[in-house]
Short mmCIF file of C-alpha atoms and ligand atoms in Angstrom, two decimals:
data_model
loop_
_atom_site.label_atom_id
_atom_site.label_comp_id
_atom_site.label_asym_id
_atom_site.label_seq_id
_atom_site.Cartn_x
_atom_site.Cartn_y
_atom_site.Cartn_z
CA UNK A 5 -65.26 -15.86 -17.66
CA UNK A 6 -67.47 -18.85 -18.20
CA UNK A 7 -65.44 -22.12 -18.57
CA UNK A 8 -66.55 -24.47 -21.34
CA UNK A 9 -65.94 -27.98 -22.56
CA UNK A 10 -67.01 -29.28 -26.01
CA UNK A 11 -67.71 -32.93 -26.47
CA UNK A 12 -67.63 -33.69 -30.16
CA UNK A 13 -65.61 -30.50 -30.89
CA UNK A 14 -64.68 -31.57 -34.48
CA UNK A 15 -68.30 -32.26 -35.62
CA UNK A 16 -71.01 -29.98 -37.13
CA UNK A 17 -72.47 -28.77 -33.80
CA UNK A 18 -68.96 -28.75 -32.24
CA UNK A 19 -67.36 -26.44 -34.76
CA UNK A 20 -70.42 -24.13 -34.57
CA UNK A 21 -69.94 -23.95 -30.90
CA UNK A 22 -66.26 -23.12 -31.21
CA UNK A 23 -67.08 -20.45 -33.75
CA UNK A 24 -69.34 -18.68 -31.22
CA UNK A 25 -66.92 -19.12 -28.25
CA UNK A 26 -64.05 -17.73 -30.39
CA UNK A 27 -66.13 -14.57 -31.19
CA UNK A 28 -66.24 -13.80 -27.43
CA UNK A 29 -62.82 -14.39 -25.95
CA UNK A 30 -63.63 -11.95 -23.17
CA UNK A 31 -66.64 -14.18 -21.95
CA UNK A 32 -65.61 -17.79 -22.62
CA UNK A 33 -62.54 -19.87 -21.81
CA UNK A 34 -62.21 -23.38 -23.32
CA UNK A 35 -61.17 -26.06 -20.84
CA UNK A 36 -61.57 -29.28 -22.79
CA UNK A 37 -62.23 -30.49 -26.27
CA UNK A 38 -62.92 -34.05 -27.52
CA UNK A 39 -63.22 -35.93 -30.78
CA UNK A 40 -63.43 -39.65 -31.87
CA UNK A 41 -60.53 -39.92 -34.32
CA UNK A 42 -59.91 -36.60 -36.03
CA UNK A 43 -56.62 -35.72 -34.39
CA UNK A 44 -55.72 -32.91 -36.79
CA UNK A 45 -58.80 -30.89 -36.23
CA UNK A 46 -58.83 -31.56 -32.47
CA UNK A 47 -55.22 -30.48 -31.95
CA UNK A 48 -55.70 -27.40 -34.19
CA UNK A 49 -58.75 -26.31 -32.21
CA UNK A 50 -57.02 -27.02 -28.84
CA UNK A 51 -54.01 -24.85 -29.82
CA UNK A 52 -56.18 -22.06 -31.22
CA UNK A 53 -58.35 -21.88 -28.07
CA UNK A 54 -55.58 -22.67 -25.52
CA UNK A 55 -57.59 -25.53 -24.15
CA UNK A 56 -56.05 -27.40 -21.24
CA UNK A 57 -57.22 -30.80 -22.19
CA UNK A 58 -57.81 -32.53 -25.55
CA UNK A 59 -59.33 -35.99 -25.63
CA UNK A 60 -59.37 -38.50 -28.46
CA UNK A 61 -61.83 -41.36 -27.78
CA UNK A 62 -60.01 -43.72 -30.10
CA UNK A 63 -57.21 -44.94 -27.84
CA UNK A 64 -55.03 -45.99 -30.87
CA UNK A 65 -54.76 -42.29 -31.84
CA UNK A 66 -53.44 -41.18 -28.36
CA UNK A 67 -49.69 -41.04 -29.34
CA UNK A 68 -50.62 -39.15 -32.57
CA UNK A 69 -52.51 -36.60 -30.48
CA UNK A 70 -49.67 -36.28 -27.98
CA UNK A 71 -47.34 -35.52 -30.99
CA UNK A 72 -49.75 -33.05 -32.41
CA UNK A 73 -49.91 -31.12 -29.08
CA UNK A 74 -46.12 -31.22 -28.41
CA UNK A 75 -44.87 -27.86 -27.30
CA UNK A 76 -48.33 -26.60 -26.27
CA UNK A 77 -49.87 -26.27 -22.77
CA UNK A 78 -52.59 -28.67 -23.66
CA UNK A 79 -52.65 -32.19 -22.12
CA UNK A 80 -53.65 -35.07 -24.24
CA UNK A 81 -55.95 -37.96 -22.97
CA UNK A 82 -57.92 -40.76 -24.57
CA UNK A 83 -60.67 -43.21 -24.19
CA UNK A 84 -63.70 -43.37 -21.82
CA UNK A 85 -61.80 -41.95 -18.77
CA UNK A 86 -60.56 -39.01 -20.90
CA UNK A 87 -64.06 -38.26 -22.04
CA UNK A 88 -65.40 -38.45 -18.45
CA UNK A 89 -62.72 -36.08 -17.36
CA UNK A 90 -63.66 -33.55 -20.15
CA UNK A 91 -67.25 -33.87 -19.25
CA UNK A 92 -67.20 -33.73 -15.40
CA UNK A 93 -63.99 -31.61 -15.02
CA UNK A 94 -63.46 -27.99 -14.34
CA UNK A 95 -65.81 -26.57 -16.95
CA UNK A 96 -69.17 -24.93 -15.78
CA UNK A 97 -70.78 -25.33 -19.29
CA UNK A 98 -70.52 -28.56 -21.33
CA UNK A 99 -71.63 -28.90 -24.91
CA UNK A 100 -72.79 -32.56 -25.46
CA UNK A 101 -72.33 -32.91 -29.28
CA UNK A 102 -71.01 -36.46 -29.65
CA UNK A 103 -73.29 -38.28 -32.23
CA UNK A 104 -75.18 -41.39 -31.11
CA UNK A 105 -75.50 -43.45 -27.96
CA UNK A 106 -71.63 -43.21 -27.69
CA UNK A 107 -72.31 -39.80 -26.00
CA UNK A 108 -74.40 -41.23 -23.24
CA UNK A 109 -71.76 -41.98 -20.62
CA UNK A 110 -69.96 -38.62 -20.98
CA UNK A 111 -73.22 -36.68 -20.89
CA UNK A 112 -74.22 -38.57 -17.70
CA UNK A 113 -70.85 -37.75 -16.19
CA UNK A 114 -71.52 -34.01 -16.82
CA UNK A 115 -75.12 -34.22 -15.51
CA UNK A 116 -74.06 -36.12 -12.29
CA UNK A 117 -71.31 -33.55 -11.75
CA UNK A 118 -73.94 -30.80 -11.70
CA UNK A 119 -72.72 -29.03 -14.81
CA UNK A 120 -74.88 -26.90 -17.14
CA UNK A 121 -75.24 -29.33 -20.05
CA UNK A 122 -76.10 -27.88 -23.53
CA UNK A 123 -77.62 -31.07 -25.03
CA UNK A 124 -77.32 -31.68 -28.82
CA UNK A 125 -76.80 -35.42 -28.41
CA UNK A 126 -80.45 -36.40 -28.60
CA UNK A 127 -79.78 -40.12 -28.70
CA UNK A 128 -78.55 -39.90 -25.06
CA UNK A 129 -81.95 -38.59 -23.99
CA UNK A 130 -83.87 -41.01 -26.15
CA UNK A 131 -82.14 -43.92 -24.56
CA UNK A 132 -81.82 -42.80 -20.96
CA UNK A 133 -84.24 -39.88 -20.71
CA UNK A 134 -85.79 -40.69 -17.38
CA UNK A 135 -82.50 -41.69 -15.73
CA UNK A 136 -80.89 -38.37 -17.04
CA UNK A 137 -83.71 -36.13 -15.84
CA UNK A 138 -83.77 -37.68 -12.50
CA UNK A 139 -79.91 -37.41 -12.14
CA UNK A 140 -80.23 -33.71 -13.17
CA UNK A 141 -82.96 -33.18 -10.45
CA UNK A 142 -80.60 -34.75 -7.96
CA UNK A 143 -77.31 -32.96 -8.93
CA UNK A 144 -78.89 -29.53 -9.84
CA UNK A 145 -77.61 -29.82 -13.34
CA UNK A 146 -79.45 -27.58 -15.87
CA UNK A 147 -80.05 -29.50 -19.16
CA UNK A 148 -80.49 -26.83 -21.90
CA UNK A 149 -81.72 -28.12 -25.32
CA UNK A 150 -79.67 -27.29 -28.29
CA UNK A 151 -81.78 -29.06 -30.85
CA UNK A 152 -83.33 -26.15 -32.66
CA UNK A 153 -86.92 -27.34 -32.11
CA UNK A 154 -86.53 -27.99 -28.34
CA UNK A 155 -84.55 -24.92 -27.94
CA UNK A 156 -87.34 -23.03 -29.57
CA UNK A 157 -89.91 -24.60 -27.11
CA UNK A 158 -87.59 -23.84 -24.28
CA UNK A 159 -87.51 -20.16 -25.32
CA UNK A 160 -91.33 -20.13 -25.83
CA UNK A 161 -91.95 -21.64 -22.36
CA UNK A 162 -89.62 -19.22 -20.58
CA UNK A 163 -90.71 -19.35 -16.92
CA UNK A 164 -94.29 -20.30 -17.74
CA UNK A 165 -95.78 -23.39 -16.12
CA UNK A 166 -96.01 -26.66 -18.09
CA UNK A 167 -99.45 -27.09 -16.52
CA UNK A 168 -100.60 -24.24 -18.78
CA UNK A 169 -99.43 -25.93 -21.98
CA UNK A 170 -101.96 -27.66 -24.21
CA UNK A 171 -99.56 -29.07 -26.75
CA UNK A 172 -96.07 -28.70 -28.18
CA UNK A 173 -95.71 -28.48 -31.99
CA UNK A 174 -92.44 -29.68 -33.39
CA UNK A 175 -91.74 -28.35 -36.86
CA UNK A 176 -89.97 -30.50 -39.45
CA UNK A 177 -88.40 -29.38 -42.75
CA UNK A 178 -89.56 -32.73 -44.30
CA UNK A 179 -85.98 -33.32 -45.40
CA UNK A 180 -84.65 -33.92 -48.95
CA UNK A 181 -87.33 -36.40 -49.82
CA UNK A 182 -90.36 -34.43 -48.70
CA UNK A 183 -92.05 -34.59 -52.09
CA UNK A 184 -90.58 -37.81 -53.34
CA UNK A 185 -92.64 -41.02 -54.12
CA UNK A 186 -92.04 -44.05 -51.88
CA UNK A 187 -90.58 -46.08 -54.79
CA UNK A 188 -88.04 -43.42 -55.70
CA UNK A 189 -87.21 -42.91 -52.02
CA UNK A 190 -86.66 -46.51 -51.30
CA UNK A 191 -83.70 -46.63 -53.59
CA UNK A 192 -82.21 -43.20 -52.85
CA UNK A 193 -78.44 -42.87 -52.60
CA UNK A 194 -76.56 -41.75 -49.55
CA UNK A 195 -75.43 -38.68 -51.41
CA UNK A 196 -79.15 -37.74 -52.06
CA UNK A 197 -80.11 -38.53 -48.41
CA UNK A 198 -77.42 -36.24 -46.87
CA UNK A 199 -78.31 -33.23 -49.19
CA UNK A 200 -80.47 -31.47 -46.67
CA UNK A 201 -82.32 -28.51 -48.23
CA UNK A 202 -81.94 -26.12 -45.28
CA UNK A 203 -79.46 -27.29 -42.71
CA UNK A 204 -75.75 -28.27 -42.88
CA UNK A 205 -75.28 -31.19 -40.48
CA UNK A 206 -73.33 -34.40 -39.76
CA UNK A 207 -74.02 -37.50 -41.94
CA UNK A 208 -76.09 -39.48 -39.35
CA UNK A 209 -78.55 -36.72 -38.52
CA UNK A 210 -78.85 -35.77 -42.22
CA UNK A 211 -79.94 -39.40 -43.00
CA UNK A 212 -82.25 -39.21 -39.90
CA UNK A 213 -83.80 -36.06 -41.38
CA UNK A 214 -84.28 -37.86 -44.70
CA UNK A 215 -86.20 -40.79 -43.08
CA UNK A 216 -87.75 -38.30 -40.59
CA UNK A 217 -86.46 -40.64 -37.80
CA UNK A 218 -84.89 -37.37 -36.61
CA UNK A 219 -88.28 -35.99 -35.87
CA UNK A 220 -89.31 -39.21 -34.26
CA UNK A 221 -86.24 -39.06 -31.92
CA UNK A 222 -87.10 -35.48 -31.22
CA UNK A 223 -90.64 -36.48 -30.18
CA UNK A 224 -89.12 -38.76 -27.44
CA UNK A 225 -86.59 -36.06 -26.58
CA UNK A 226 -89.32 -33.50 -26.09
CA UNK A 227 -91.29 -35.89 -23.93
CA UNK A 228 -88.40 -36.27 -21.55
CA UNK A 229 -87.29 -32.52 -21.53
CA UNK A 230 -90.72 -31.07 -21.04
CA UNK A 231 -92.61 -33.86 -19.23
CA UNK A 232 -95.61 -34.05 -21.53
CA UNK A 233 -97.12 -37.23 -22.89
CA UNK A 234 -96.65 -38.17 -26.60
CA UNK A 235 -100.24 -37.31 -27.49
CA UNK A 236 -99.55 -33.61 -26.46
CA UNK A 237 -96.66 -33.36 -28.94
CA UNK A 238 -97.50 -32.80 -32.54
CA UNK A 239 -95.31 -32.74 -35.62
CA UNK A 240 -95.92 -30.28 -38.50
CA UNK A 241 -93.90 -30.05 -41.67
CA UNK A 242 -92.68 -26.57 -42.30
CA UNK A 243 -90.26 -26.71 -45.35
CA UNK A 244 -88.90 -23.24 -44.94
CA UNK A 245 -87.35 -23.99 -41.47
CA UNK A 246 -88.12 -20.46 -40.22
CA UNK A 247 -90.45 -21.34 -37.41
CA UNK A 248 -88.45 -23.71 -35.25
CA UNK A 249 -91.27 -24.97 -33.03
CA UNK A 250 -94.30 -23.74 -31.23
CA UNK A 251 -96.11 -23.97 -27.79
CA UNK A 252 -99.94 -23.84 -27.60
CA UNK A 253 -101.24 -22.78 -24.22
CA UNK A 254 -104.56 -23.70 -22.65
CA UNK A 255 -106.06 -20.28 -23.46
CA UNK A 256 -105.37 -20.84 -27.15
CA UNK A 257 -102.34 -18.64 -27.41
CA UNK A 258 -99.58 -20.03 -29.65
CA UNK A 259 -95.91 -18.80 -29.15
CA UNK A 260 -93.46 -19.59 -31.89
CA UNK A 261 -89.73 -18.94 -32.05
CA UNK A 262 -88.20 -17.94 -35.42
CA UNK A 263 -84.79 -17.36 -36.89
CA UNK A 264 -82.53 -18.28 -39.81
CA UNK A 265 -81.67 -22.00 -40.20
CA UNK A 266 -78.30 -21.71 -38.43
CA UNK A 267 -77.45 -23.93 -35.35
CA UNK A 268 -75.36 -21.12 -34.05
CA UNK A 269 -78.58 -19.44 -32.82
CA UNK A 270 -79.75 -22.17 -30.47
CA UNK A 271 -76.13 -22.98 -29.44
CA UNK A 272 -75.49 -19.28 -28.60
CA UNK A 273 -78.79 -19.23 -26.65
CA UNK A 274 -77.62 -22.11 -24.38
CA UNK A 275 -74.16 -20.70 -24.06
CA UNK A 276 -75.12 -17.31 -22.75
CA UNK A 277 -78.33 -18.39 -21.08
CA UNK A 278 -79.99 -16.58 -19.33
CA UNK A 279 -78.24 -13.75 -21.23
CA UNK A 280 -77.81 -13.38 -24.99
CA UNK A 281 -74.70 -13.07 -27.13
CA UNK A 282 -74.14 -12.49 -30.88
CA UNK A 283 -74.01 -15.82 -32.81
CA UNK A 284 -72.77 -14.68 -36.15
CA UNK A 285 -75.95 -16.08 -37.83
CA UNK A 286 -77.74 -14.14 -40.57
CA UNK A 287 -80.58 -11.87 -39.37
CA UNK A 288 -84.09 -12.96 -40.29
CA UNK A 289 -85.79 -10.54 -42.66
CA UNK A 290 -89.39 -11.77 -43.04
CA UNK A 291 -90.01 -9.48 -45.99
CA UNK A 292 -87.49 -11.44 -48.02
CA UNK A 293 -88.59 -14.84 -46.88
CA UNK A 294 -90.60 -17.20 -49.02
CA UNK A 295 -94.15 -17.75 -47.87
CA UNK A 296 -94.31 -19.91 -44.69
CA UNK A 297 -96.05 -23.22 -45.32
CA UNK A 298 -97.28 -25.93 -42.82
CA UNK A 299 -98.57 -29.38 -43.71
CA UNK A 300 -99.30 -32.61 -41.88
CA UNK A 301 -96.67 -35.22 -42.09
CA UNK A 302 -97.20 -38.31 -44.34
CA UNK A 303 -96.67 -41.34 -42.01
CA UNK A 304 -97.11 -43.79 -44.88
CA UNK A 305 -94.06 -42.38 -46.83
CA UNK A 306 -92.19 -41.66 -43.59
CA UNK A 307 -92.95 -44.73 -41.40
CA UNK A 308 -90.12 -43.67 -38.96
CA UNK A 309 -92.50 -41.17 -37.45
CA UNK A 310 -94.97 -43.89 -36.62
CA UNK A 311 -92.14 -46.21 -35.33
CA UNK A 312 -90.89 -43.52 -32.87
CA UNK A 313 -94.50 -42.95 -31.52
CA UNK A 314 -94.83 -46.63 -31.12
CA UNK A 315 -91.53 -46.90 -29.16
CA UNK A 316 -92.59 -44.07 -26.92
CA UNK A 317 -96.00 -45.73 -26.27
CA UNK A 318 -94.54 -49.19 -25.89
CA UNK A 319 -92.01 -47.92 -23.24
CA UNK A 320 -89.65 -50.40 -21.65
CA UNK A 321 -86.53 -50.79 -23.55
CA UNK A 322 -88.37 -49.90 -26.97
CA UNK A 323 -86.80 -46.45 -27.34
CA UNK A 324 -83.17 -47.96 -26.84
CA UNK A 325 -84.04 -50.61 -29.44
CA UNK A 326 -85.38 -47.98 -31.81
CA UNK A 327 -82.27 -45.83 -31.48
CA UNK A 328 -79.70 -48.58 -31.58
CA UNK A 329 -81.28 -50.34 -34.62
CA UNK A 330 -81.62 -46.96 -36.34
CA UNK A 331 -77.84 -46.16 -35.71
CA UNK A 332 -76.78 -49.53 -37.17
CA UNK A 333 -79.16 -49.25 -40.07
CA UNK A 334 -78.07 -45.73 -40.92
CA UNK A 335 -74.30 -46.65 -40.85
CA UNK A 336 -75.15 -49.67 -43.09
CA UNK A 337 -77.06 -47.46 -45.45
CA UNK A 338 -74.15 -44.95 -45.66
CA UNK A 339 -71.68 -47.80 -46.26
CA UNK A 340 -73.81 -49.01 -49.14
CA UNK A 341 -74.89 -52.34 -47.49
CA UNK A 342 -78.64 -51.63 -47.49
CA UNK A 343 -81.20 -49.47 -49.30
CA UNK A 344 -82.76 -46.31 -47.85
CA UNK A 345 -86.07 -48.13 -47.56
CA UNK A 346 -84.54 -50.88 -45.47
CA UNK A 347 -83.71 -48.59 -42.61
CA UNK A 348 -87.29 -48.38 -41.41
CA UNK A 349 -87.95 -52.01 -42.14
CA UNK A 350 -85.03 -53.02 -39.81
CA UNK A 351 -86.35 -50.70 -37.16
CA UNK A 352 -89.92 -51.98 -37.47
CA UNK A 353 -88.76 -55.64 -37.13
CA UNK A 354 -86.56 -54.90 -34.03
CA UNK A 355 -89.36 -52.94 -32.37
CA UNK A 356 -91.91 -55.65 -32.88
CA UNK A 357 -89.55 -58.14 -31.14
CA UNK A 358 -88.75 -55.78 -28.26
CA UNK A 359 -89.89 -57.08 -24.88
CA UNK A 360 -87.36 -55.85 -22.36
CA UNK A 361 -88.24 -53.81 -19.26
CA UNK A 362 -87.16 -50.22 -18.83
CA UNK A 363 -83.60 -50.06 -17.60
CA UNK A 364 -82.84 -49.08 -14.01
CA UNK A 365 -79.34 -47.85 -14.49
CA UNK A 366 -76.99 -46.46 -17.26
CA UNK A 367 -75.20 -49.86 -17.15
CA UNK A 368 -78.42 -51.50 -18.08
CA UNK A 369 -79.13 -48.97 -20.86
CA UNK A 370 -75.64 -49.69 -22.31
CA UNK A 371 -76.31 -53.49 -22.08
CA UNK A 372 -79.64 -53.18 -23.83
CA UNK A 373 -78.10 -50.86 -26.46
CA UNK A 374 -75.32 -53.42 -27.13
CA UNK A 375 -77.70 -56.25 -27.39
CA UNK A 376 -79.92 -54.48 -29.82
CA UNK A 377 -76.91 -53.52 -32.02
CA UNK A 378 -75.89 -57.13 -32.04
CA UNK A 379 -79.39 -58.24 -33.15
CA UNK A 380 -79.46 -55.56 -35.81
CA UNK A 381 -75.99 -56.61 -37.11
CA UNK A 382 -77.16 -60.20 -37.22
CA UNK A 383 -80.27 -59.16 -39.02
CA UNK A 384 -78.15 -57.29 -41.61
CA UNK A 385 -76.05 -60.44 -42.25
CA UNK A 386 -79.14 -62.59 -42.68
CA UNK A 387 -80.67 -60.05 -45.14
CA UNK A 388 -77.43 -60.06 -47.16
CA UNK A 389 -77.29 -63.86 -47.27
P1 LIG B 415 -71.00 -35.02 -36.46
O1 LIG B 415 -71.00 -36.38 -37.01
O2 LIG B 415 -70.85 -33.79 -37.35
O3 LIG B 415 -69.99 -34.85 -35.20
C1 LIG B 415 -69.87 -35.93 -34.29
C2 LIG B 415 -68.83 -35.46 -33.18
O4 LIG B 415 -68.72 -36.54 -32.20
C3 LIG B 415 -67.45 -35.41 -33.82
O5 LIG B 415 -66.60 -34.51 -33.07
C4 LIG B 415 -66.87 -36.82 -33.67
O6 LIG B 415 -65.48 -36.94 -33.70
C5 LIG B 415 -67.49 -37.16 -32.34
N1 LIG B 415 -67.75 -38.59 -32.27
C6 LIG B 415 -68.31 -39.53 -33.08
N2 LIG B 415 -68.37 -40.71 -32.66
C7 LIG B 415 -67.86 -40.71 -31.45
C8 LIG B 415 -67.65 -41.72 -30.54
N3 LIG B 415 -68.03 -43.03 -30.69
N4 LIG B 415 -67.09 -41.36 -29.26
C9 LIG B 415 -66.73 -40.10 -29.05
N5 LIG B 415 -66.85 -39.11 -30.02
C10 LIG B 415 -67.49 -39.33 -31.12
O7 LIG B 415 -72.37 -34.84 -35.74
P2 LIG B 415 -73.25 -33.50 -35.58
O8 LIG B 415 -72.50 -32.37 -35.02
O9 LIG B 415 -74.18 -33.36 -36.78
O10 LIG B 415 -74.30 -34.07 -34.35
C11 LIG B 415 -73.93 -34.16 -33.09
C12 LIG B 415 -75.18 -34.49 -32.21
O11 LIG B 415 -76.01 -33.25 -32.25
C13 LIG B 415 -76.05 -35.65 -32.72
O12 LIG B 415 -76.57 -36.34 -31.65
C14 LIG B 415 -77.17 -34.89 -33.48
O13 LIG B 415 -78.36 -35.62 -33.55
C15 LIG B 415 -77.25 -33.60 -32.70
N6 LIG B 415 -77.77 -32.48 -33.49
C16 LIG B 415 -77.01 -32.06 -34.59
C17 LIG B 415 -77.48 -30.93 -35.37
C18 LIG B 415 -76.66 -30.44 -36.43
O14 LIG B 415 -77.16 -29.38 -36.96
N7 LIG B 415 -75.68 -31.05 -36.80
C19 LIG B 415 -78.81 -30.35 -34.96
C20 LIG B 415 -79.42 -30.80 -33.82
C21 LIG B 415 -78.90 -31.84 -33.03
P3 LIG B 415 -64.68 -37.11 -35.14
O15 LIG B 415 -64.76 -35.75 -35.85
O16 LIG B 415 -63.26 -37.40 -34.64
O17 LIG B 415 -65.30 -38.26 -35.86
#
């Protein structure tokens, strides 16, 4: 039995992970589950899976969680220490599916404890990629990419040497506004932005897909995971989301990974790795698929792509500033405080002002992240005045 913990168990990736784990009760045993505030879903999943620990990060909900677990064998915990325990405790395999930089400390706890980390939480790698990869080398932790594009690349690479790679090609669906004019896009509503054509995901990543910041974050993520410079990582728009990414080798061979647009496929790959298990996803039938199209991304209509490349080239604290400002801007957009078009404007202004050096520790990453969030909030207040 492989022991597993799921950080962010009540979210989109978290529930897909539970779905696969629960299909294979003979192979996986749940140790710990976490959520931010959704006590009901957390307690229900903990009871269903006989988890030994359920953690709610919002400490104000601790008593509610204790009550919801009364009479079960599952212990309740709360706050950062509870998250760290879920991440670095008994489980061999840890799903990192908290959204945003909030997931950074628990992910690092799992990495430092040498766990196998299935990484969905791309923001953790964007903000602390070098520190995390170094920590993984030191502890022996395997970081397995869950993001469908990086998981595709991981599968295409297999045991092949990165020295033999000419470039990585990240595919992007183009999101719900792929064919929209800039003026229409700039005033798009949150409901329009989260209506992704191919994938069912949490609200934050859905908005990131609409701005294409998601692909920008993935560019930085790929740089850290596979150790290639930004100029060797291309982005291609592929609206059908069937080819999940590609690797071009020095001899001109291109390997691609395909499958239906269901996150249970990459999640199952990391869960069973190096073996395979059934994921419950629909099988891919190419004879029934629409024609596969590929086009260059439009960086004029989707400036987030240019901004993410700029942050990677700029280095220092720029990726942290990019991510923090984007998180604040997306939350403000979802709350109806700013327009869709303002998200990239806020990020561009913040990046232009970013001068800080690269952080030397996770504490420094968190301090830089907090400072960038504070500046972004201030900027929002000034814009509203
Ligand atoms: P969701 O918003 O659906 O779920 C987020 C999860 O994290 C929930 O369990 C939530 O708890 C918890 N959470 C939120 N904020 C905090 C916090 N401050 N502290 C602790 N826990 C928190 O997100 P997704 O599942 O869509 O995405 C998760 C991560 O995976 C993101 O980084 C995303 O970029 C990445 N990813 C997602 C994909 C997808 O298909 N959804 C695809 C590829 C990557 P609660 O329910 O209580 O709020």
